Amino acid sequence: MEELRGRRDELARLIQGEEEERSRLQGQIWALTEKLARTNESLARKVAARNDFDRTIAETEAAYGKILESSQTLLSVLKGETGNTSKA
């Protein structure tokens, strides 16, 4: 009988140890889940900001191209006018 009680007590200690390990692991899982959620939110904000920058850069480059094209057209017109003024 004493041997059975000893084995039961040992098993109870093992169960207690595993329950404590399970609680510790569940706490770590919760903490990591929270950290993952915060990281995902931060990542989503940063990706959205990067996309805004990409769009702004593309719009700025397009506007710069139009300005450059207009400047070249204006320069051509002015050169033509200067040539006409010289002939007159």
mmCIF file of C-alpha atoms in Angstrom, residues 29-75:
data_model
loop_
_atom_site.group_PDB
_atom_site.id
_atom_site.type_symbol
_atom_site.label_atom_id
_atom_site.label_comp_id
_atom_site.label_asym_id
_atom_site.label_seq_id
_atom_site.Cartn_x
_atom_site.Cartn_y
_atom_site.Cartn_z
ATOM 1 C CA ILE A 29 1.824 31.945 -26.326
ATOM 2 C CA TRP A 30 -0.439 34.779 -25.175
ATOM 3 C CA ALA A 31 2.481 37.218 -25.016
ATOM 4 C CA LEU A 32 3.736 36.177 -28.442
ATOM 5 C CA THR A 33 0.225 36.386 -29.902
ATOM 6 C CA GLU A 34 -0.100 39.934 -28.591
ATOM 7 C CA LYS A 35 3.331 40.832 -29.940
ATOM 8 C CA LEU A 36 2.445 39.330 -33.319
ATOM 9 C CA ALA A 37 -0.771 41.358 -33.455
ATOM 10 C CA ARG A 38 1.092 44.588 -32.644
ATOM 11 C CA THR A 39 3.759 43.768 -35.225
ATOM 12 C CA ASN A 40 1.128 43.050 -37.879
ATOM 13 C CA GLU A 41 -0.614 46.357 -37.153
ATOM 14 C CA SER A 42 2.666 48.257 -37.305
ATOM 15 C CA LEU A 43 3.626 46.504 -40.514
ATOM 16 C CA ALA A 44 0.278 47.335 -42.113
ATOM 17 C CA ARG A 45 0.680 51.023 -41.205
ATOM 18 C CA LYS A 46 4.215 51.100 -42.603
ATOM 19 C CA VAL A 47 3.214 49.349 -45.830
ATOM 20 C CA ALA A 48 0.367 51.841 -46.279
ATOM 21 C CA ALA A 49 2.783 54.745 -45.690
ATOM 22 C CA ARG A 50 5.245 53.270 -48.185
ATOM 23 C CA ASN A 51 2.449 52.907 -50.737
ATOM 24 C CA ASP A 52 1.540 56.566 -50.179
ATOM 25 C CA PHE A 53 5.172 57.533 -50.759
ATOM 26 C CA ASP A 54 5.285 55.418 -53.926
ATOM 27 C CA ARG A 55 2.117 57.081 -55.221
ATOM 28 C CA THR A 56 3.395 60.571 -54.364
ATOM 29 C CA ILE A 57 6.736 59.861 -56.049
ATOM 30 C CA ALA A 58 4.999 58.554 -59.180
ATOM 31 C CA GLU A 59 2.705 61.605 -59.313
ATOM 32 C CA THR A 60 5.645 63.960 -58.765
ATOM 33 C CA GLU A 61 7.701 62.271 -61.473
ATOM 34 C CA ALA A 62 4.757 62.493 -63.891
ATOM 35 C CA ALA A 63 4.273 66.184 -63.094
ATOM 36 C CA TYR A 64 8.008 66.813 -63.497
ATOM 37 C CA GLY A 65 7.920 65.091 -66.892
ATOM 38 C CA LYS A 66 5.046 67.303 -68.009
ATOM 39 C CA ILE A 67 6.867 70.424 -66.775
ATOM 40 C CA LEU A 68 10.005 69.348 -68.603
ATOM 41 C CA GLU A 69 8.042 68.687 -71.789
ATOM 42 C CA SER A 70 6.300 72.071 -71.520
ATOM 43 C CA SER A 71 9.624 73.795 -70.910
ATOM 44 C CA GLN A 72 11.139 72.198 -73.989
ATOM 45 C CA THR A 73 8.118 73.211 -76.068
ATOM 46 C CA LEU A 74 8.326 76.766 -74.739
ATOM 47 C CA LEU A 75 12.058 76.881 -75.455
#
